[in-house]
PDB file of C-alpha atoms in Angstrom:
ATOM      1  CA  MET X   1      61.226 -27.945  10.335  1.00  0.00           C
ATOM      2  CA  ARG X   2      61.240 -24.594   7.786  1.00  0.00           C
ATOM      3  CA  ASN X   3      59.131 -26.371   5.363  1.00  0.00           C
ATOM      4  CA  ARG X   4      56.222 -27.480   7.903  1.00  0.00           C
ATOM      5  CA  PHE X   5      56.287 -24.454   8.849  1.00  0.00           C
ATOM      6  CA  ARG X   6      55.551 -22.465   5.384  1.00  0.00           C
ATOM      7  CA  ARG X   7      52.875 -25.259   4.655  1.00  0.00           C
ATOM      8  CA  THR X   8      51.442 -24.756   7.971  1.00  0.00           C
ATOM      9  CA  ALA X   9      51.469 -21.215   6.921  1.00  0.00           C
ATOM     10  CA  ALA X  10      49.847 -21.601   3.500  1.00  0.00           C
ATOM     11  CA  GLY X  11      47.466 -24.283   4.721  1.00  0.00           C
ATOM     12  CA  LEU X  12      45.831 -21.110   6.933  1.00  0.00           C
ATOM     13  CA  PHE X  13      45.872 -18.521   4.035  1.00  0.00           C
ATOM     14  CA  ALA X  14      44.435 -20.315   2.045  1.00  0.00           C
ATOM     15  CA  ALA X  15      41.947 -21.375   4.656  1.00  0.00           C
ATOM     16  CA  ALA X  16      41.349 -17.911   5.435  1.00  0.00           C
ATOM     17  CA  LEU X  17      40.772 -16.975   1.842  1.00  0.00           C
ATOM     18  CA  LEU X  18      38.221 -19.601   1.840  1.00  0.00           C
ATOM     19  CA  ALA X  19      36.370 -18.396   4.393  1.00  0.00           C
ATOM     20  CA  ALA X  20      36.527 -14.242   2.763  1.00  0.00           C
ATOM     21  CA  SER X  21      35.417 -15.931   0.197  1.00  0.00           C
ATOM     22  CA  VAL X  22      31.938 -18.174   2.038  1.00  0.00           C
ATOM     23  CA  THR X  23      31.135 -14.746   3.589  1.00  0.00           C
ATOM     24  CA  SER X  24      31.673 -12.163   1.060  1.00  0.00           C
ATOM     25  CA  ALA X  25      29.012 -14.607  -1.064  1.00  0.00           C
ATOM     26  CA  THR X  26      27.048 -15.609   1.807  1.00  0.00           C
ATOM     27  CA  THR X  27      26.531 -11.531   2.035  1.00  0.00           C
ATOM     28  CA  ALA X  28      26.642 -10.988  -1.795  1.00  0.00           C
ATOM     29  CA  SER X  29      23.705 -13.174  -1.542  1.00  0.00           C
ATOM     30  CA  ALA X  30      21.392 -11.848   1.226  1.00  0.00           C
ATOM     31  CA  ALA X  31      17.878 -11.616   0.261  1.00  0.00           C
ATOM     32  CA  PRO X  32      17.327  -7.776   1.356  1.00  0.00           C
ATOM     33  CA  SER X  33      15.117  -6.978   4.393  1.00  0.00           C
ATOM     34  CA  SER X  34      13.504  -4.039   2.236  1.00  0.00           C
ATOM     35  CA  GLY X  35      12.579  -2.711  -1.034  1.00  0.00           C
ATOM     36  CA  PHE X  36       9.758  -1.895  -3.366  1.00  0.00           C
ATOM     37  CA  ASP X  37       7.970  -4.433  -5.688  1.00  0.00           C
ATOM     38  CA  ASN X  38      11.606  -6.835  -5.325  1.00  0.00           C
ATOM     39  CA  TRP X  39      10.274 -10.261  -4.914  1.00  0.00           C
ATOM     40  CA  SER X  40      13.742 -10.879  -3.193  1.00  0.00           C
ATOM     41  CA  CYS X  41      12.903  -8.963  -0.651  1.00  0.00           C
ATOM     42  CA  LYS X  42      12.843 -10.748   3.367  1.00  0.00           C
ATOM     43  CA  PRO X  43      10.720  -9.121   5.941  1.00  0.00           C
ATOM     44  CA  SER X  44      13.699  -7.797   8.557  1.00  0.00           C
ATOM     45  CA  ALA X  45      12.296  -8.517  12.612  1.00  0.00           C
ATOM     46  CA  ALA X  46      11.634  -4.992  12.936  1.00  0.00           C
ATOM     47  CA  HIS X  47       9.005  -4.373  10.032  1.00  0.00           C
ATOM     48  CA  PRO X  48       7.730  -8.260   9.608  1.00  0.00           C
ATOM     49  CA  ASP X  49       4.838  -7.913   8.035  1.00  0.00           C
ATOM     50  CA  PRO X  50       5.384  -7.008   3.923  1.00  0.00           C
ATOM     51  CA  LEU X  51       3.189  -4.287   2.569  1.00  0.00           C
ATOM     52  CA  VAL X  52       0.115  -4.465  -0.138  1.00  0.00           C
ATOM     53  CA  LEU X  53      -0.167  -1.257  -1.739  1.00  0.00           C
ATOM     54  CA  LEU X  54      -3.094  -0.788  -3.265  1.00  0.00           C
ATOM     55  CA  HIS X  55      -3.671   2.184  -6.187  1.00  0.00           C
ATOM     56  CA  GLY X  56      -6.935   4.043  -6.956  1.00  0.00           C
ATOM     57  CA  LEU X  57      -9.243   4.029  -9.450  1.00  0.00           C
ATOM     58  CA  GLY X  58      -8.330   4.344 -12.949  1.00  0.00           C
ATOM     59  CA  GLY X  59      -4.495   4.007 -12.192  1.00  0.00           C
ATOM     60  CA  ASN X  60      -2.557   1.806 -11.839  1.00  0.00           C
ATOM     61  CA  GLY X  61      -0.362   0.284  -9.093  1.00  0.00           C
ATOM     62  CA  PRO X  62       3.783   1.048  -9.625  1.00  0.00           C
ATOM     63  CA  GLY X  63       2.261   4.804 -10.915  1.00  0.00           C
ATOM     64  CA  ASN X  64       0.170   5.223  -7.805  1.00  0.00           C
ATOM     65  CA  TYR X  65       2.752   4.607  -5.390  1.00  0.00           C
ATOM     66  CA  SER X  66       6.016   5.919  -7.683  1.00  0.00           C
ATOM     67  CA  TYR X  67       6.810   8.480  -4.546  1.00  0.00           C
ATOM     68  CA  LEU X  68       4.495   5.912  -1.435  1.00  0.00           C
ATOM     69  CA  GLY X  69       6.345   2.628  -2.344  1.00  0.00           C
ATOM     70  CA  PRO X  70       9.686   4.274  -2.033  1.00  0.00           C
ATOM     71  CA  PHE X  71       9.543   5.940   0.335  1.00  0.00           C
ATOM     72  CA  LEU X  72       8.461   3.061   2.640  1.00  0.00           C
ATOM     73  CA  ALA X  73      10.828   0.724   1.203  1.00  0.00           C
ATOM     74  CA  ALA X  74      13.359   3.706   2.312  1.00  0.00           C
ATOM     75  CA  LYS X  75      11.740   3.217   6.181  1.00  0.00           C
ATOM     76  CA  GLY X  76      12.520  -0.682   5.958  1.00  0.00           C
ATOM     77  CA  TYR X  77       9.894  -2.418   4.461  1.00  0.00           C
ATOM     78  CA  CYS X  78       8.897  -4.977   1.816  1.00  0.00           C
ATOM     79  CA  ALA X  79       6.815  -3.322  -0.107  1.00  0.00           C
ATOM     80  CA  PHE X  80       4.769  -4.434  -3.158  1.00  0.00           C
ATOM     81  CA  THR X  81       1.643  -3.556  -5.485  1.00  0.00           C
ATOM     82  CA  LEU X  82      -0.148  -4.532  -8.279  1.00  0.00           C
ATOM     83  CA  THR X  83      -2.818  -3.185 -10.418  1.00  0.00           C
ATOM     84  CA  TYR X  84      -5.896  -4.754  -9.948  1.00  0.00           C
ATOM     85  CA  GLY X  85      -9.233  -4.528 -11.832  1.00  0.00           C
ATOM     86  CA  GLN X  86      -8.129  -4.290 -15.101  1.00  0.00           C
ATOM     87  CA  ALA X  87     -11.131  -4.529 -18.012  1.00  0.00           C
ATOM     88  CA  ASP X  88      -8.155  -4.856 -20.322  1.00  0.00           C
ATOM     89  CA  PRO X  89      -5.128  -6.549 -19.351  1.00  0.00           C
ATOM     90  CA  SER X  90      -3.363  -4.421 -22.536  1.00  0.00           C
ATOM     91  CA  ILE X  91      -4.348  -1.424 -20.996  1.00  0.00           C
ATOM     92  CA  PRO X  92      -2.197  -0.294 -17.768  1.00  0.00           C
ATOM     93  CA  VAL X  93      -5.589   1.280 -15.983  1.00  0.00           C
ATOM     94  CA  GLY X  94      -6.999  -0.799 -13.406  1.00  0.00           C
ATOM     95  CA  GLY X  95      -9.991  -0.831 -10.596  1.00  0.00           C
ATOM     96  CA  THR X  96     -13.003  -0.432 -13.433  1.00  0.00           C
ATOM     97  CA  VAL X  97     -14.439  -3.704 -12.675  1.00  0.00           C
ATOM     98  CA  SER X  98     -17.074  -5.235  -9.715  1.00  0.00           C
ATOM     99  CA  ILE X  99     -15.661  -4.663  -6.838  1.00  0.00           C
ATOM    100  CA  ALA X 100     -15.879  -8.368  -5.759  1.00  0.00           C
ATOM    101  CA  ARG X 101     -13.949  -9.272  -8.988  1.00  0.00           C
ATOM    102  CA  SER X 102     -10.896  -6.829  -8.016  1.00  0.00           C
ATOM    103  CA  SER X 103     -11.066  -8.265  -4.685  1.00  0.00           C
ATOM    104  CA  ALA X 104     -10.408 -11.700  -5.126  1.00  0.00           C
ATOM    105  CA  GLU X 105      -7.602 -10.585  -7.467  1.00  0.00           C
ATOM    106  CA  ILE X 106      -5.924  -9.092  -4.603  1.00  0.00           C
ATOM    107  CA  GLU X 107      -6.306 -11.559  -2.193  1.00  0.00           C
ATOM    108  CA  ALA X 108      -5.197 -13.391  -4.541  1.00  0.00           C
ATOM    109  CA  PHE X 109      -1.764 -11.175  -4.378  1.00  0.00           C
ATOM    110  CA  VAL X 110      -1.444 -11.045  -0.562  1.00  0.00           C
ATOM    111  CA  GLN X 111      -1.304 -14.911  -0.300  1.00  0.00           C
ATOM    112  CA  ARG X 112       1.939 -14.220  -2.794  1.00  0.00           C
ATOM    113  CA  VAL X 113       3.267 -12.146  -0.869  1.00  0.00           C
ATOM    114  CA  ARG X 114       3.337 -13.867   1.761  1.00  0.00           C
ATOM    115  CA  THR X 115       3.914 -16.769   0.410  1.00  0.00           C
ATOM    116  CA  ALA X 116       7.199 -15.370  -1.230  1.00  0.00           C
ATOM    117  CA  THR X 117       7.969 -13.560   1.721  1.00  0.00           C
ATOM    118  CA  GLY X 118       7.483 -16.375   4.144  1.00  0.00           C
ATOM    119  CA  ALA X 119       5.313 -14.058   6.327  1.00  0.00           C
ATOM    120  CA  ALA X 120       2.283 -14.628   8.663  1.00  0.00           C
ATOM    121  CA  LYS X 121       1.028 -11.436   7.804  1.00  0.00           C
ATOM    122  CA  VAL X 122       0.984  -8.296   5.655  1.00  0.00           C
ATOM    123  CA  ASP X 123      -0.025  -4.647   6.014  1.00  0.00           C
ATOM    124  CA  LEU X 124      -2.328  -3.134   3.149  1.00  0.00           C
ATOM    125  CA  VAL X 125      -2.204   0.791   2.054  1.00  0.00           C
ATOM    126  CA  GLY X 126      -4.762   1.649   0.194  1.00  0.00           C
ATOM    127  CA  HIS X 127      -5.223   5.023  -2.109  1.00  0.00           C
ATOM    128  CA  SER X 128      -8.831   6.164  -2.742  1.00  0.00           C
ATOM    129  CA  GLU X 129     -10.335   2.675  -4.436  1.00  0.00           C
ATOM    130  CA  GLY X 130      -7.920   0.801  -3.243  1.00  0.00           C
ATOM    131  CA  ALA X 131      -8.688   2.170   0.062  1.00  0.00           C
ATOM    132  CA  PHE X 132     -12.086   1.106   0.090  1.00  0.00           C
ATOM    133  CA  GLN X 133     -10.675  -2.583  -0.922  1.00  0.00           C
ATOM    134  CA  SER X 134      -8.100  -2.432   1.844  1.00  0.00           C
ATOM    135  CA  ILE X 135     -11.269  -2.633   4.778  1.00  0.00           C
ATOM    136  CA  TYR X 136     -13.672  -4.437   1.924  1.00  0.00           C
ATOM    137  CA  GLY X 137     -11.717  -7.572   1.518  1.00  0.00           C
ATOM    138  CA  PRO X 138     -10.553  -8.668   5.392  1.00  0.00           C
ATOM    139  CA  LYS X 139     -14.195  -8.194   6.050  1.00  0.00           C
ATOM    140  CA  VAL X 140     -16.371  -9.575   2.914  1.00  0.00           C
ATOM    141  CA  ARG X 141     -13.378 -12.053   1.813  1.00  0.00           C
ATOM    142  CA  GLY X 142     -12.662 -12.997   5.153  1.00  0.00           C
ATOM    143  CA  TYR X 143      -8.817 -12.841   5.564  1.00  0.00           C
ATOM    144  CA  ALA X 144      -8.341 -10.661   8.206  1.00  0.00           C
ATOM    145  CA  GLY X 145      -6.793 -12.756   9.918  1.00  0.00           C
ATOM    146  CA  GLN X 146      -3.701 -12.542   7.526  1.00  0.00           C
ATOM    147  CA  VAL X 147      -3.738  -8.330   8.006  1.00  0.00           C
ATOM    148  CA  GLY X 148      -2.176  -6.768  10.754  1.00  0.00           C
ATOM    149  CA  LYS X 149      -2.648  -3.366   9.721  1.00  0.00           C
ATOM    150  CA  VAL X 150      -4.888  -1.021   7.152  1.00  0.00           C
ATOM    151  CA  VAL X 151      -3.702   2.598   6.239  1.00  0.00           C
ATOM    152  CA  ALA X 152      -6.532   3.957   4.516  1.00  0.00           C
ATOM    153  CA  LEU X 153      -5.769   7.541   2.872  1.00  0.00           C
ATOM    154  CA  ALA X 154      -9.570   8.555   1.317  1.00  0.00           C
ATOM    155  CA  PRO X 155     -11.536   5.296   1.508  1.00  0.00           C
ATOM    156  CA  PRO X 156     -15.458   6.476  -0.079  1.00  0.00           C
ATOM    157  CA  THR X 157     -16.089   4.047   2.978  1.00  0.00           C
ATOM    158  CA  HIS X 158     -20.140   4.843   3.228  1.00  0.00           C
ATOM    159  CA  GLY X 159     -20.147   5.951  -0.465  1.00  0.00           C
ATOM    160  CA  THR X 160     -19.180   9.075  -2.167  1.00  0.00           C
ATOM    161  CA  THR X 161     -22.150  11.387  -3.768  1.00  0.00           C
ATOM    162  CA  PHE X 162     -19.610  11.850  -6.858  1.00  0.00           C
ATOM    163  CA  GLY X 163     -19.764   9.255  -9.181  1.00  0.00           C
ATOM    164  CA  GLY X 164     -16.218   9.275 -11.274  1.00  0.00           C
ATOM    165  CA  LEU X 165     -12.914   8.801  -8.907  1.00  0.00           C
ATOM    166  CA  VAL X 166     -11.154   8.592 -12.314  1.00  0.00           C
ATOM    167  CA  SER X 167      -8.909  11.461 -12.172  1.00  0.00           C
ATOM    168  CA  VAL X 168      -6.265   9.296 -10.825  1.00  0.00           C
ATOM    169  CA  GLY X 169      -5.390   7.892 -13.718  1.00  0.00           C
ATOM    170  CA  ASP X 170      -5.794  11.427 -15.193  1.00  0.00           C
ATOM    171  CA  TYR X 171      -3.038  12.693 -12.905  1.00  0.00           C
ATOM    172  CA  LEU X 172      -1.121   9.537 -13.990  1.00  0.00           C
ATOM    173  CA  GLY X 173      -1.596  10.938 -17.520  1.00  0.00           C
ATOM    174  CA  LEU X 174      -3.304   7.632 -18.504  1.00  0.00           C
ATOM    175  CA  GLY X 175      -7.052  10.341 -19.475  1.00  0.00           C
ATOM    176  CA  PRO X 176      -6.950   8.845 -22.356  1.00  0.00           C
ATOM    177  CA  LEU X 177      -6.402   4.834 -21.617  1.00  0.00           C
ATOM    178  CA  VAL X 178      -8.718   5.870 -19.021  1.00  0.00           C
ATOM    179  CA  ASP X 179     -11.611   7.076 -21.458  1.00  0.00           C
ATOM    180  CA  GLN X 180     -11.391   4.032 -23.949  1.00  0.00           C
ATOM    181  CA  VAL X 181     -11.762   1.486 -20.929  1.00  0.00           C
ATOM    182  CA  LEU X 182     -14.924   3.504 -19.561  1.00  0.00           C
ATOM    183  CA  GLN X 183     -16.424   3.300 -23.079  1.00  0.00           C
ATOM    184  CA  ARG X 184     -15.341   0.375 -23.809  1.00  0.00           C
ATOM    185  CA  PHE X 185     -16.195  -1.704 -20.473  1.00  0.00           C
ATOM    186  CA  GLY X 186     -17.896   0.994 -18.407  1.00  0.00           C
ATOM    187  CA  CYS X 187     -17.065   1.384 -14.745  1.00  0.00           C
ATOM    188  CA  ALA X 188     -19.204  -1.562 -12.693  1.00  0.00           C
ATOM    189  CA  ALA X 189     -16.742  -0.363  -9.575  1.00  0.00           C
ATOM    190  CA  CYS X 190     -17.854   3.449  -9.750  1.00  0.00           C
ATOM    191  CA  VAL X 191     -21.594   2.241  -9.298  1.00  0.00           C
ATOM    192  CA  GLU X 192     -20.935   0.305  -6.698  1.00  0.00           C
ATOM    193  CA  LEU X 193     -19.068   3.106  -3.743  1.00  0.00           C
ATOM    194  CA  ILE X 194     -21.620   5.750  -4.715  1.00  0.00           C
ATOM    195  CA  VAL X 195     -23.692   6.357  -1.640  1.00  0.00           C
ATOM    196  CA  GLY X 196     -25.788   3.458  -1.494  1.00  0.00           C
ATOM    197  CA  GLY X 197     -24.193   1.321  -3.472  1.00  0.00           C
ATOM    198  CA  SER X 198     -24.329  -2.430  -3.321  1.00  0.00           C
ATOM    199  CA  ALA X 199     -20.610  -3.526  -2.697  1.00  0.00           C
ATOM    200  CA  VAL X 200     -21.067  -0.176   0.042  1.00  0.00           C
ATOM    201  CA  GLN X 201     -24.235  -1.970   1.612  1.00  0.00           C
ATOM    202  CA  THR X 202     -21.359  -4.860   2.123  1.00  0.00           C
ATOM    203  CA  LEU X 203     -19.207  -3.337   3.827  1.00  0.00           C
ATOM    204  CA  THR X 204     -21.871  -1.559   5.876  1.00  0.00           C
ATOM    205  CA  ALA X 205     -23.813  -4.384   6.718  1.00  0.00           C
ATOM    206  CA  GLY X 206     -22.523  -4.387  10.285  1.00  0.00           C
ATOM    207  CA  PRO X 207     -19.291  -3.215  12.210  1.00  0.00           C
ATOM    208  CA  ILE X 208     -16.528  -3.098   9.347  1.00  0.00           C
ATOM    209  CA  ALA X 209     -13.801  -3.197  11.945  1.00  0.00           C
ATOM    210  CA  GLN X 210     -11.797  -5.984  12.200  1.00  0.00           C
ATOM    211  CA  PRO X 211     -10.835  -8.036  15.829  1.00  0.00           C
ATOM    212  CA  GLY X 212      -7.231  -8.120  15.843  1.00  0.00           C
ATOM    213  CA  THR X 213      -6.967  -5.852  12.796  1.00  0.00           C
ATOM    214  CA  LYS X 214      -5.471  -1.981  13.788  1.00  0.00           C
ATOM    215  CA  TYR X 215      -6.968   0.059  11.438  1.00  0.00           C
ATOM    216  CA  THR X 216      -5.698   3.748  10.473  1.00  0.00           C
ATOM    217  CA  VAL X 217      -7.890   6.167   8.407  1.00  0.00           C
ATOM    218  CA  ILE X 218      -6.475   9.356   6.697  1.00  0.00           C
ATOM    219  CA  ALA X 219      -8.154  11.920   5.112  1.00  0.00           C
ATOM    220  CA  SER X 220      -8.376  15.762   3.249  1.00  0.00           C
ATOM    221  CA  ARG X 221     -10.359  18.415   4.366  1.00  0.00           C
ATOM    222  CA  PHE X 222     -10.183  19.071   0.608  1.00  0.00           C
ATOM    223  CA  ASP X 223     -10.602  16.304  -0.749  1.00  0.00           C
ATOM    224  CA  ALA X 224     -12.985  17.180  -3.982  1.00  0.00           C
ATOM    225  CA  LEU X 225     -13.929  13.116  -5.029  1.00  0.00           C
ATOM    226  CA  VAL X 226     -14.779  11.799  -1.987  1.00  0.00           C
ATOM    227  CA  THR X 227     -17.391  13.644  -0.470  1.00  0.00           C
ATOM    228  CA  PRO X 228     -18.588  14.455   2.216  1.00  0.00           C
ATOM    229  CA  HIS X 229     -15.299  13.976   3.647  1.00  0.00           C
ATOM    230  CA  GLU X 230     -16.706  12.323   7.032  1.00  0.00           C
ATOM    231  CA  THR X 231     -18.230   9.545   4.743  1.00  0.00           C
ATOM    232  CA  SER X 232     -14.465   7.789   4.793  1.00  0.00           C
ATOM    233  CA  PHE X 233     -14.246   7.680   8.247  1.00  0.00           C
ATOM    234  CA  ILE X 234     -14.737   4.408  10.359  1.00  0.00           C
ATOM    235  CA  ARG X 235     -16.238   4.811  13.725  1.00  0.00           C
ATOM    236  CA  GLU X 236     -15.368   1.705  16.153  1.00  0.00           C
ATOM    237  CA  PRO X 237     -13.202   0.740  18.625  1.00  0.00           C
ATOM    238  CA  GLY X 238     -10.004   0.485  17.514  1.00  0.00           C
ATOM    239  CA  VAL X 239     -10.456   2.545  14.252  1.00  0.00           C
ATOM    240  CA  THR X 240      -7.311   6.179  14.614  1.00  0.00           C
ATOM    241  CA  ASN X 241      -9.175   8.032  12.499  1.00  0.00           C
ATOM    242  CA  GLU X 242      -8.024  11.233  11.300  1.00  0.00           C
ATOM    243  CA  TYR X 243      -7.682  14.694   8.765  1.00  0.00           C
ATOM    244  CA  VAL X 244      -4.074  15.481   7.580  1.00  0.00           C
ATOM    245  CA  GLN X 245      -4.478  18.434   8.167  1.00  0.00           C
ATOM    246  CA  ASP X 246      -5.248  18.243  11.875  1.00  0.00           C
ATOM    247  CA  THR X 247      -1.434  17.733  11.663  1.00  0.00           C
ATOM    248  CA  CYS X 248      -0.338  20.438   9.294  1.00  0.00           C
ATOM    249  CA  PRO X 249      -3.120  22.721   8.986  1.00  0.00           C
ATOM    250  CA  LEU X 250      -2.206  24.885   5.981  1.00  0.00           C
ATOM    251  CA  ASP X 251      -1.775  21.216   3.778  1.00  0.00           C
ATOM    252  CA  PRO X 252      -3.524  21.949   0.458  1.00  0.00           C
ATOM    253  CA  VAL X 253      -3.465  17.837  -0.728  1.00  0.00           C
ATOM    254  CA  GLY X 254      -6.630  16.810  -2.311  1.00  0.00           C
ATOM    255  CA  HIS X 255      -7.483  13.486  -2.766  1.00  0.00           C
ATOM    256  CA  VAL X 256      -5.539  12.398  -5.558  1.00  0.00           C
ATOM    257  CA  GLY X 257      -2.564  14.206  -3.976  1.00  0.00           C
ATOM    258  CA  LEU X 258      -2.623  11.758  -0.896  1.00  0.00           C
ATOM    259  CA  ALA X 259      -0.478   9.247  -2.260  1.00  0.00           C
ATOM    260  CA  PHE X 260       2.298  12.004  -3.397  1.00  0.00           C
ATOM    261  CA  ASP X 261       2.154  13.885  -0.404  1.00  0.00           C
ATOM    262  CA  PRO X 262       5.363  13.889   1.989  1.00  0.00           C
ATOM    263  CA  THR X 263       3.394  14.318   5.190  1.00  0.00           C
ATOM    264  CA  VAL X 264       0.836  11.976   4.008  1.00  0.00           C
ATOM    265  CA  ALA X 265       3.474   9.590   3.649  1.00  0.00           C
ATOM    266  CA  GLN X 266       4.675  10.670   7.367  1.00  0.00           C
ATOM    267  CA  LEU X 267       1.766   9.633   8.995  1.00  0.00           C
ATOM    268  CA  VAL X 268       1.372   6.697   6.994  1.00  0.00           C
ATOM    269  CA  ALA X 269       4.613   5.295   7.920  1.00  0.00           C
ATOM    270  CA  ASN X 270       3.846   6.278  11.532  1.00  0.00           C
ATOM    271  CA  ALA X 271       0.625   4.563  11.537  1.00  0.00           C
ATOM    272  CA  LEU X 272       2.714   1.357  10.300  1.00  0.00           C
ATOM    273  CA  ASP X 273       4.406   1.384  13.028  1.00  0.00           C
ATOM    274  CA  PRO X 274       3.363   3.840  16.017  1.00  0.00           C
ATOM    275  CA  ALA X 275       6.256   2.243  18.494  1.00  0.00           C
ATOM    276  CA  HIS X 276       8.850   4.730  16.475  1.00  0.00           C
ATOM    277  CA  ALA X 277       6.377   7.234  15.471  1.00  0.00           C
ATOM    278  CA  SER X 278       8.503  10.317  14.687  1.00  0.00           C
ATOM    279  CA  ARG X 279       7.475  13.761  14.427  1.00  0.00           C
ATOM    280  CA  VAL X 280       6.179  15.398  10.849  1.00  0.00           C
ATOM    281  CA  VAL X 281       7.207  17.856   9.038  1.00  0.00           C
ATOM    282  CA  CYS X 282       4.394  19.966   7.443  1.00  0.00           C
ATOM    283  CA  ALA X 283       4.673  19.376   3.543  1.00  0.00           C
ATOM    284  CA  PHE X 284       2.264  20.818   1.136  1.00  0.00           C
ATOM    285  CA  GLY X 285       1.148  18.010  -1.186  1.00  0.00           C
ATOM    286  CA  PRO X 286      -0.709  18.445  -4.983  1.00  0.00           C
ATOM    287  CA  PRO X 287      -4.398  20.080  -4.205  1.00  0.00           C
ATOM    288  CA  LEU X 288      -6.002  17.444  -6.959  1.00  0.00           C
TER     289      LEU X 288
END
């Protein structure tokens, strides 16, 4: 009887160890439900649509979203970025090639994110040219059905009176590389994004906002690059247009600074999840 008891106890102990081992292994191998450029990330039920973050002209994905990417990941999102529109793949400067060429790269990246995460839709967050691309791609390339929300930071939606838009690269310390790219390859996107530019004409021919997609456009009254400031806004049903200063009047944030401003980060988070919007604590973004 005593031996049988010992054998039974030993068996139960072994089973417990096995169960603990299996549980530990399952926990260790479980995919994260949030992260920035973590391709094992699987979106949670709370945030089922992964984010695709689109950088500005003359910048790159990792640099442009070095602040906002981790911020949104900490909010529980699977967030991904890329560097699109590189005239020379060996130079980490993007967005200078034609809007159409960059838009095709972005669409392919959206499909990659959807495949990796298993998500039916993504949300797009764009800054400067990336904001324009977040609006342009779903309409012109026709993948609006795969986009739940668009949050666009200072897009030159209706064209800008400034012809450069390249200071994003300067802010990221890429100024010499940007100059090198422009000297060797030019800037097709710059020409297409000014008032009357070909990409602007394509986007604004007919309604911009697509059915089933919710849009938020955020601009700054102190933007010195995308001017006039109203050019960013989409005055159509289903679109929320706002200035940073509507919420935080003293925030001096400029065009480039929008991607690095704690105030703007909170506005973006609220636009992505309006059902759980939180009070914005005003901060001060870079006045660039």
